[in-house]
PDB file of C-alpha atoms in Angstrom:
ATOM      1  CA  MET N   7     125.772  78.299 127.215  1.00  0.00           C
ATOM      2  CA  THR N   8     124.594  74.712 126.564  1.00  0.00           C
ATOM      3  CA  ALA N   9     124.583  73.042 123.139  1.00  0.00           C
ATOM      4  CA  ALA N  10     120.776  73.220 123.144  1.00  0.00           C
ATOM      5  CA  GLU N  11     120.852  76.917 123.718  1.00  0.00           C
ATOM      6  CA  LEU N  12     123.212  77.439 120.770  1.00  0.00           C
ATOM      7  CA  LEU N  13     120.632  76.000 118.404  1.00  0.00           C
ATOM      8  CA  ARG N  14     118.357  78.361 116.518  1.00  0.00           C
ATOM      9  CA  SER N  15     115.032  78.802 118.323  1.00  0.00           C
ATOM     10  CA  ASP N  16     113.008  76.916 115.722  1.00  0.00           C
ATOM     11  CA  LEU N  17     115.543  74.014 115.951  1.00  0.00           C
ATOM     12  CA  ARG N  18     115.243  73.854 119.702  1.00  0.00           C
ATOM     13  CA  LEU N  19     111.459  73.687 119.306  1.00  0.00           C
ATOM     14  CA  ILE N  20     111.691  70.967 116.693  1.00  0.00           C
ATOM     15  CA  THR N  21     113.968  68.925 119.052  1.00  0.00           C
ATOM     16  CA  GLY N  22     111.070  68.819 121.510  1.00  0.00           C
ATOM     17  CA  LEU N  23     108.696  67.470 118.758  1.00  0.00           C
ATOM     18  CA  VAL N  24     110.921  64.558 117.754  1.00  0.00           C
ATOM     19  CA  PRO N  25     110.196  61.365 119.873  1.00  0.00           C
ATOM     20  CA  GLU N  26     113.193  59.902 121.630  1.00  0.00           C
ATOM     21  CA  ASN N  27     114.912  56.955 119.822  1.00  0.00           C
ATOM     22  CA  SER N  28     113.160  57.783 116.421  1.00  0.00           C
ATOM     23  CA  ARG N  29     114.538  57.521 112.980  1.00  0.00           C
ATOM     24  CA  VAL N  30     115.041  61.018 111.654  1.00  0.00           C
ATOM     25  CA  LEU N  31     115.948  62.371 108.191  1.00  0.00           C
ATOM     26  CA  ASP N  32     117.058  66.031 108.163  1.00  0.00           C
ATOM     27  CA  LEU N  33     116.569  67.654 104.700  1.00  0.00           C
ATOM     28  CA  GLY N  34     118.919  70.584 104.078  1.00  0.00           C
ATOM     29  CA  CYS N  35     120.707  69.607 107.305  1.00  0.00           C
ATOM     30  CA  GLY N  36     123.366  72.324 107.035  1.00  0.00           C
ATOM     31  CA  ASP N  37     126.342  71.737 109.324  1.00  0.00           C
ATOM     32  CA  GLY N  38     124.349  69.031 111.203  1.00  0.00           C
ATOM     33  CA  ALA N  39     123.762  70.915 114.462  1.00  0.00           C
ATOM     34  CA  LEU N  40     120.187  69.691 114.840  1.00  0.00           C
ATOM     35  CA  MET N  41     121.232  66.079 113.903  1.00  0.00           C
ATOM     36  CA  GLU N  42     123.977  66.005 116.448  1.00  0.00           C
ATOM     37  CA  HIS N  43     121.645  67.227 119.143  1.00  0.00           C
ATOM     38  CA  LEU N  44     118.904  64.685 118.294  1.00  0.00           C
ATOM     39  CA  ARG N  45     121.627  61.910 118.216  1.00  0.00           C
ATOM     40  CA  ASP N  46     123.270  62.802 121.513  1.00  0.00           C
ATOM     41  CA  GLU N  47     120.383  64.170 123.578  1.00  0.00           C
ATOM     42  CA  ARG N  48     117.355  62.202 122.071  1.00  0.00           C
ATOM     43  CA  GLY N  49     119.019  58.906 121.152  1.00  0.00           C
ATOM     44  CA  CYS N  50     117.746  59.263 117.583  1.00  0.00           C
ATOM     45  CA  LEU N  51     119.112  57.477 114.500  1.00  0.00           C
ATOM     46  CA  VAL N  52     119.777  60.464 112.189  1.00  0.00           C
ATOM     47  CA  ARG N  53     120.494  60.786 108.540  1.00  0.00           C
ATOM     48  CA  GLY N  54     120.938  64.040 106.572  1.00  0.00           C
ATOM     49  CA  VAL N  55     120.670  65.435 103.022  1.00  0.00           C
ATOM     50  CA  GLU N  56     122.658  68.566 102.069  1.00  0.00           C
ATOM     51  CA  LEU N  57     124.012  70.243  98.889  1.00  0.00           C
ATOM     52  CA  ASP N  58     126.585  72.643 100.250  1.00  0.00           C
ATOM     53  CA  HIS N  59     130.070  71.108 100.310  1.00  0.00           C
ATOM     54  CA  ALA N  60     131.280  73.064 103.288  1.00  0.00           C
ATOM     55  CA  ASP N  61     128.263  72.107 105.265  1.00  0.00           C
ATOM     56  CA  ILE N  62     128.643  68.482 104.458  1.00  0.00           C
ATOM     57  CA  ALA N  63     132.126  68.433 105.494  1.00  0.00           C
ATOM     58  CA  ALA N  64     131.204  70.160 108.835  1.00  0.00           C
ATOM     59  CA  ALA N  65     128.448  67.582 109.411  1.00  0.00           C
ATOM     60  CA  LEU N  66     130.813  64.586 108.597  1.00  0.00           C
ATOM     61  CA  ALA N  67     133.320  66.099 111.095  1.00  0.00           C
ATOM     62  CA  ARG N  68     130.615  65.696 113.737  1.00  0.00           C
ATOM     63  CA  GLY N  69     130.504  62.010 113.012  1.00  0.00           C
ATOM     64  CA  LEU N  70     127.121  62.293 111.177  1.00  0.00           C
ATOM     65  CA  SER N  71     125.826  60.388 108.059  1.00  0.00           C
ATOM     66  CA  VAL N  72     125.072  62.879 105.347  1.00  0.00           C
ATOM     67  CA  VAL N  73     124.589  62.479 101.574  1.00  0.00           C
ATOM     68  CA  GLU N  74     124.940  65.070  98.875  1.00  0.00           C
ATOM     69  CA  ALA N  75     121.682  65.522  96.896  1.00  0.00           C
ATOM     70  CA  ASP N  76     119.390  68.069  95.483  1.00  0.00           C
ATOM     71  CA  LEU N  77     116.019  67.920  97.216  1.00  0.00           C
ATOM     72  CA  ASP N  78     114.281  69.340  94.128  1.00  0.00           C
ATOM     73  CA  ASP N  79     115.159  65.973  92.450  1.00  0.00           C
ATOM     74  CA  GLY N  80     113.173  64.151  95.053  1.00  0.00           C
ATOM     75  CA  LEU N  81     114.119  61.335  97.441  1.00  0.00           C
ATOM     76  CA  ALA N  82     114.160  58.372  95.125  1.00  0.00           C
ATOM     77  CA  GLY N  83     116.978  56.735  97.105  1.00  0.00           C
ATOM     78  CA  TYR N  84     114.759  56.286 100.170  1.00  0.00           C
ATOM     79  CA  PRO N  85     111.922  53.691 100.379  1.00  0.00           C
ATOM     80  CA  ASP N  86     108.501  54.529 101.692  1.00  0.00           C
ATOM     81  CA  ALA N  87     107.923  54.917 105.383  1.00  0.00           C
ATOM     82  CA  ASN N  88     111.587  54.529 106.178  1.00  0.00           C
ATOM     83  CA  PHE N  89     111.663  57.286 108.786  1.00  0.00           C
ATOM     84  CA  ASP N  90     109.566  58.275 111.793  1.00  0.00           C
ATOM     85  CA  VAL N  91     110.238  62.020 111.273  1.00  0.00           C
ATOM     86  CA  VAL N  92     111.547  64.036 108.196  1.00  0.00           C
ATOM     87  CA  VAL N  93     112.678  67.608 109.036  1.00  0.00           C
ATOM     88  CA  LEU N  94     112.920  70.554 106.682  1.00  0.00           C
ATOM     89  CA  SER N  95     113.943  73.665 108.607  1.00  0.00           C
ATOM     90  CA  GLN N  96     114.000  77.121 107.041  1.00  0.00           C
ATOM     91  CA  THR N  97     114.468  75.479 103.672  1.00  0.00           C
ATOM     92  CA  LEU N  98     111.057  75.150 102.007  1.00  0.00           C
ATOM     93  CA  GLN N  99     111.095  78.722 100.603  1.00  0.00           C
ATOM     94  CA  VAL N 100     114.309  78.188  98.751  1.00  0.00           C
ATOM     95  CA  MET N 101     113.065  74.988  96.911  1.00  0.00           C
ATOM     96  CA  ARG N 102     112.342  75.179  93.255  1.00  0.00           C
ATOM     97  CA  LYS N 103     109.741  72.352  93.689  1.00  0.00           C
ATOM     98  CA  PRO N 104     108.221  72.713  97.149  1.00  0.00           C
ATOM     99  CA  ALA N 105     105.209  70.542  96.410  1.00  0.00           C
ATOM    100  CA  LEU N 106     107.452  67.640  95.304  1.00  0.00           C
ATOM    101  CA  VAL N 107     109.575  68.067  98.370  1.00  0.00           C
ATOM    102  CA  LEU N 108     106.601  67.948 100.788  1.00  0.00           C
ATOM    103  CA  ARG N 109     105.002  64.954  99.001  1.00  0.00           C
ATOM    104  CA  GLU N 110     108.336  63.144  99.166  1.00  0.00           C
ATOM    105  CA  MET N 111     108.666  63.966 102.881  1.00  0.00           C
ATOM    106  CA  LEU N 112     105.265  62.490 103.441  1.00  0.00           C
ATOM    107  CA  ARG N 113     106.221  59.337 101.480  1.00  0.00           C
ATOM    108  CA  VAL N 114     109.385  58.508 103.262  1.00  0.00           C
ATOM    109  CA  GLY N 115     108.405  59.598 106.744  1.00  0.00           C
ATOM    110  CA  GLU N 116     105.459  58.953 109.108  1.00  0.00           C
ATOM    111  CA  ARG N 117     105.507  62.644 109.984  1.00  0.00           C
ATOM    112  CA  ALA N 118     107.076  65.805 108.562  1.00  0.00           C
ATOM    113  CA  ILE N 119     108.210  68.738 110.566  1.00  0.00           C
ATOM    114  CA  VAL N 120     108.571  71.995 108.543  1.00  0.00           C
ATOM    115  CA  SER N 121     109.705  75.491 109.769  1.00  0.00           C
ATOM    116  CA  PHE N 122     109.505  78.444 107.523  1.00  0.00           C
ATOM    117  CA  PRO N 123     109.435  82.326 107.707  1.00  0.00           C
ATOM    118  CA  ASN N 124     106.072  83.821 107.644  1.00  0.00           C
ATOM    119  CA  PHE N 125     106.027  86.448 104.959  1.00  0.00           C
ATOM    120  CA  GLY N 126     102.629  87.609 106.252  1.00  0.00           C
ATOM    121  CA  TYR N 127     104.136  89.071 109.477  1.00  0.00           C
ATOM    122  CA  TRP N 128     102.919  92.521 110.023  1.00  0.00           C
ATOM    123  CA  ARG N 129     106.359  94.160 109.934  1.00  0.00           C
ATOM    124  CA  ILE N 130     107.062  92.700 106.455  1.00  0.00           C
ATOM    125  CA  ARG N 131     103.690  93.906 105.319  1.00  0.00           C
ATOM    126  CA  GLY N 132     104.213  97.325 106.735  1.00  0.00           C
ATOM    127  CA  TYR N 133     107.796  97.603 105.416  1.00  0.00           C
ATOM    128  CA  LEU N 134     106.605  97.037 101.796  1.00  0.00           C
ATOM    129  CA  ALA N 135     103.478  99.095 102.150  1.00  0.00           C
ATOM    130  CA  PHE N 136     105.093 102.216 103.768  1.00  0.00           C
ATOM    131  CA  ARG N 137     108.587 102.142 102.464  1.00  0.00           C
ATOM    132  CA  GLY N 138     107.916 100.756  99.040  1.00  0.00           C
ATOM    133  CA  ARG N 139     110.894  98.312  99.410  1.00  0.00           C
ATOM    134  CA  MET N 140     111.365  94.643  99.858  1.00  0.00           C
ATOM    135  CA  PRO N 141     111.773  94.006 103.574  1.00  0.00           C
ATOM    136  CA  VAL N 142     114.844  92.846 105.282  1.00  0.00           C
ATOM    137  CA  SER N 143     114.624  91.490 108.840  1.00  0.00           C
ATOM    138  CA  ARG N 144     116.140  88.974 111.177  1.00  0.00           C
ATOM    139  CA  SER N 145     113.973  86.207 109.904  1.00  0.00           C
ATOM    140  CA  ILE N 146     114.479  87.325 106.286  1.00  0.00           C
ATOM    141  CA  PRO N 147     118.012  88.742 106.289  1.00  0.00           C
ATOM    142  CA  PHE N 148     118.579  89.081 102.534  1.00  0.00           C
ATOM    143  CA  SER N 149     118.196  91.901  99.989  1.00  0.00           C
ATOM    144  CA  TRP N 150     115.945  91.221  97.079  1.00  0.00           C
ATOM    145  CA  HIS N 151     118.821  90.759  94.639  1.00  0.00           C
ATOM    146  CA  ASP N 152     120.831  88.083  96.644  1.00  0.00           C
ATOM    147  CA  THR N 153     117.987  86.281  98.426  1.00  0.00           C
ATOM    148  CA  PRO N 154     117.757  82.426  98.146  1.00  0.00           C
ATOM    149  CA  ASN N 155     114.106  82.641  98.985  1.00  0.00           C
ATOM    150  CA  ILE N 156     112.131  82.140  95.690  1.00  0.00           C
ATOM    151  CA  HIS N 157     108.750  80.991  97.214  1.00  0.00           C
ATOM    152  CA  HIS N 158     107.251  83.556  99.700  1.00  0.00           C
ATOM    153  CA  THR N 159     104.701  81.856 101.736  1.00  0.00           C
ATOM    154  CA  THR N 160     102.485  82.747 104.673  1.00  0.00           C
ATOM    155  CA  ILE N 161     100.954  80.696 107.415  1.00  0.00           C
ATOM    156  CA  LYS N 162      97.618  80.723 105.696  1.00  0.00           C
ATOM    157  CA  ASP N 163      99.248  79.835 102.359  1.00  0.00           C
ATOM    158  CA  PHE N 164     101.014  76.955 103.961  1.00  0.00           C
ATOM    159  CA  ARG N 165      97.848  75.368 105.355  1.00  0.00           C
ATOM    160  CA  GLU N 166      96.330  75.324 101.891  1.00  0.00           C
ATOM    161  CA  PHE N 167      99.600  73.923 100.454  1.00  0.00           C
ATOM    162  CA  VAL N 168      99.651  71.043 102.852  1.00  0.00           C
ATOM    163  CA  THR N 169      96.038  70.121 101.989  1.00  0.00           C
ATOM    164  CA  ALA N 170      96.602  70.464  98.279  1.00  0.00           C
ATOM    165  CA  ASN N 171      99.559  67.975  98.456  1.00  0.00           C
ATOM    166  CA  GLY N 172      97.924  65.141 100.349  1.00  0.00           C
ATOM    167  CA  GLY N 173      98.825  66.147 103.873  1.00  0.00           C
ATOM    168  CA  GLU N 174      96.996  67.097 107.083  1.00  0.00           C
ATOM    169  CA  LEU N 175      98.230  69.580 109.530  1.00  0.00           C
ATOM    170  CA  GLU N 176      98.673  67.948 112.841  1.00  0.00           C
ATOM    171  CA  ARG N 177     100.177  70.835 114.771  1.00  0.00           C
ATOM    172  CA  GLU N 178     101.039  74.463 113.986  1.00  0.00           C
ATOM    173  CA  ILE N 179     103.302  76.530 116.280  1.00  0.00           C
ATOM    174  CA  ALA N 180     103.679  80.245 115.529  1.00  0.00           C
ATOM    175  CA  LEU N 181     106.833  82.021 116.846  1.00  0.00           C
ATOM    176  CA  LEU N 182     108.086  85.542 117.175  1.00  0.00           C
ATOM    177  CA  THR N 183     111.903  85.345 116.971  1.00  0.00           C
ATOM    178  CA  SER N 184     113.593  88.712 117.344  1.00  0.00           C
ATOM    179  CA  ASP N 185     116.717  86.866 118.222  1.00  0.00           C
ATOM    180  CA  TRP N 186     117.428  83.345 116.875  1.00  0.00           C
ATOM    181  CA  HIS N 187     119.884  82.523 119.704  1.00  0.00           C
ATOM    182  CA  ARG N 188     118.037  83.547 122.841  1.00  0.00           C
ATOM    183  CA  SER N 189     116.952  80.554 125.046  1.00  0.00           C
ATOM    184  CA  ARG N 190     113.369  81.722 125.509  1.00  0.00           C
ATOM    185  CA  ILE N 191     110.959  81.131 122.623  1.00  0.00           C
ATOM    186  CA  ARG N 192     108.013  83.363 122.315  1.00  0.00           C
ATOM    187  CA  ARG N 193     104.868  81.655 120.932  1.00  0.00           C
ATOM    188  CA  VAL N 194     102.111  83.585 119.224  1.00  0.00           C
ATOM    189  CA  GLN N 195      98.491  82.574 120.110  1.00  0.00           C
ATOM    190  CA  ILE N 196      96.484  85.429 118.700  1.00  0.00           C
ATOM    191  CA  MET N 197      96.256  86.006 114.919  1.00  0.00           C
ATOM    192  CA  PRO N 198      99.555  84.073 114.164  1.00  0.00           C
ATOM    193  CA  SER N 199      99.392  84.831 110.406  1.00  0.00           C
ATOM    194  CA  LEU N 200      99.777  88.548 111.368  1.00  0.00           C
ATOM    195  CA  PHE N 201     101.935  88.562 114.516  1.00  0.00           C
ATOM    196  CA  ALA N 202     104.408  85.582 114.043  1.00  0.00           C
ATOM    197  CA  ASP N 203     107.479  85.803 111.898  1.00  0.00           C
ATOM    198  CA  THR N 204     108.193  82.137 111.906  1.00  0.00           C
ATOM    199  CA  ALA N 205     106.079  78.860 111.921  1.00  0.00           C
ATOM    200  CA  VAL N 206     106.823  75.269 112.800  1.00  0.00           C
ATOM    201  CA  ALA N 207     104.286  72.687 111.419  1.00  0.00           C
ATOM    202  CA  VAL N 208     103.910  68.957 112.002  1.00  0.00           C
ATOM    203  CA  VAL N 209     102.251  67.294 109.020  1.00  0.00           C
ATOM    204  CA  HIS N 210     101.281  63.684 108.198  1.00  0.00           C
ATOM    205  CA  ALA N 211      99.824  62.212 105.038  1.00  0.00           C
ATOM    206  CA  ARG N 212      96.107  62.272 104.720  1.00  0.00           C
ATOM    207  CA  ARG N 213      94.589  59.018 105.985  1.00  0.00           C
TER     208      ARG N 213
END
């Protein structure tokens, strides 16, 4: 299996949305897998921000530039328009201040790419409606008492969220990801708010 195929499906899709040789800031970069791929395969200049010490160590071991910071404190260390692309993958829902994070992404980058689980997915709705319990799935693999997800958004909610925080939705890609690690990505064209469990959005500041 190639390095690209080892990436989560949303990260593989994000890779294709990032222009070659662009300046990229990856927020909540984890162990740096996406950054490494963008650097090695797309020729990008990559920088990362992460809070977890083990992930920072793993990213540094890949030869990547990563700083330790809490995204909920903003990105004061970065000047305006310093990056072509700012990425936030599967992290928005764990932020205490998601609006601040999005506004900061649009300040320091020309474009923001955000991926997030769609809590409006029909299986999640049905799980809660018919079982009377908080759902657990591949895209939301946590029990209610130990989940890091504190802001549960849907695709429709996210659209309004972007507009309310000075952004414009440039592109929205809805996905059905029953297995994060399979090479084929299934895109949802019909009623994505209901039939997609994950979304990837490209956003720019309102002009």
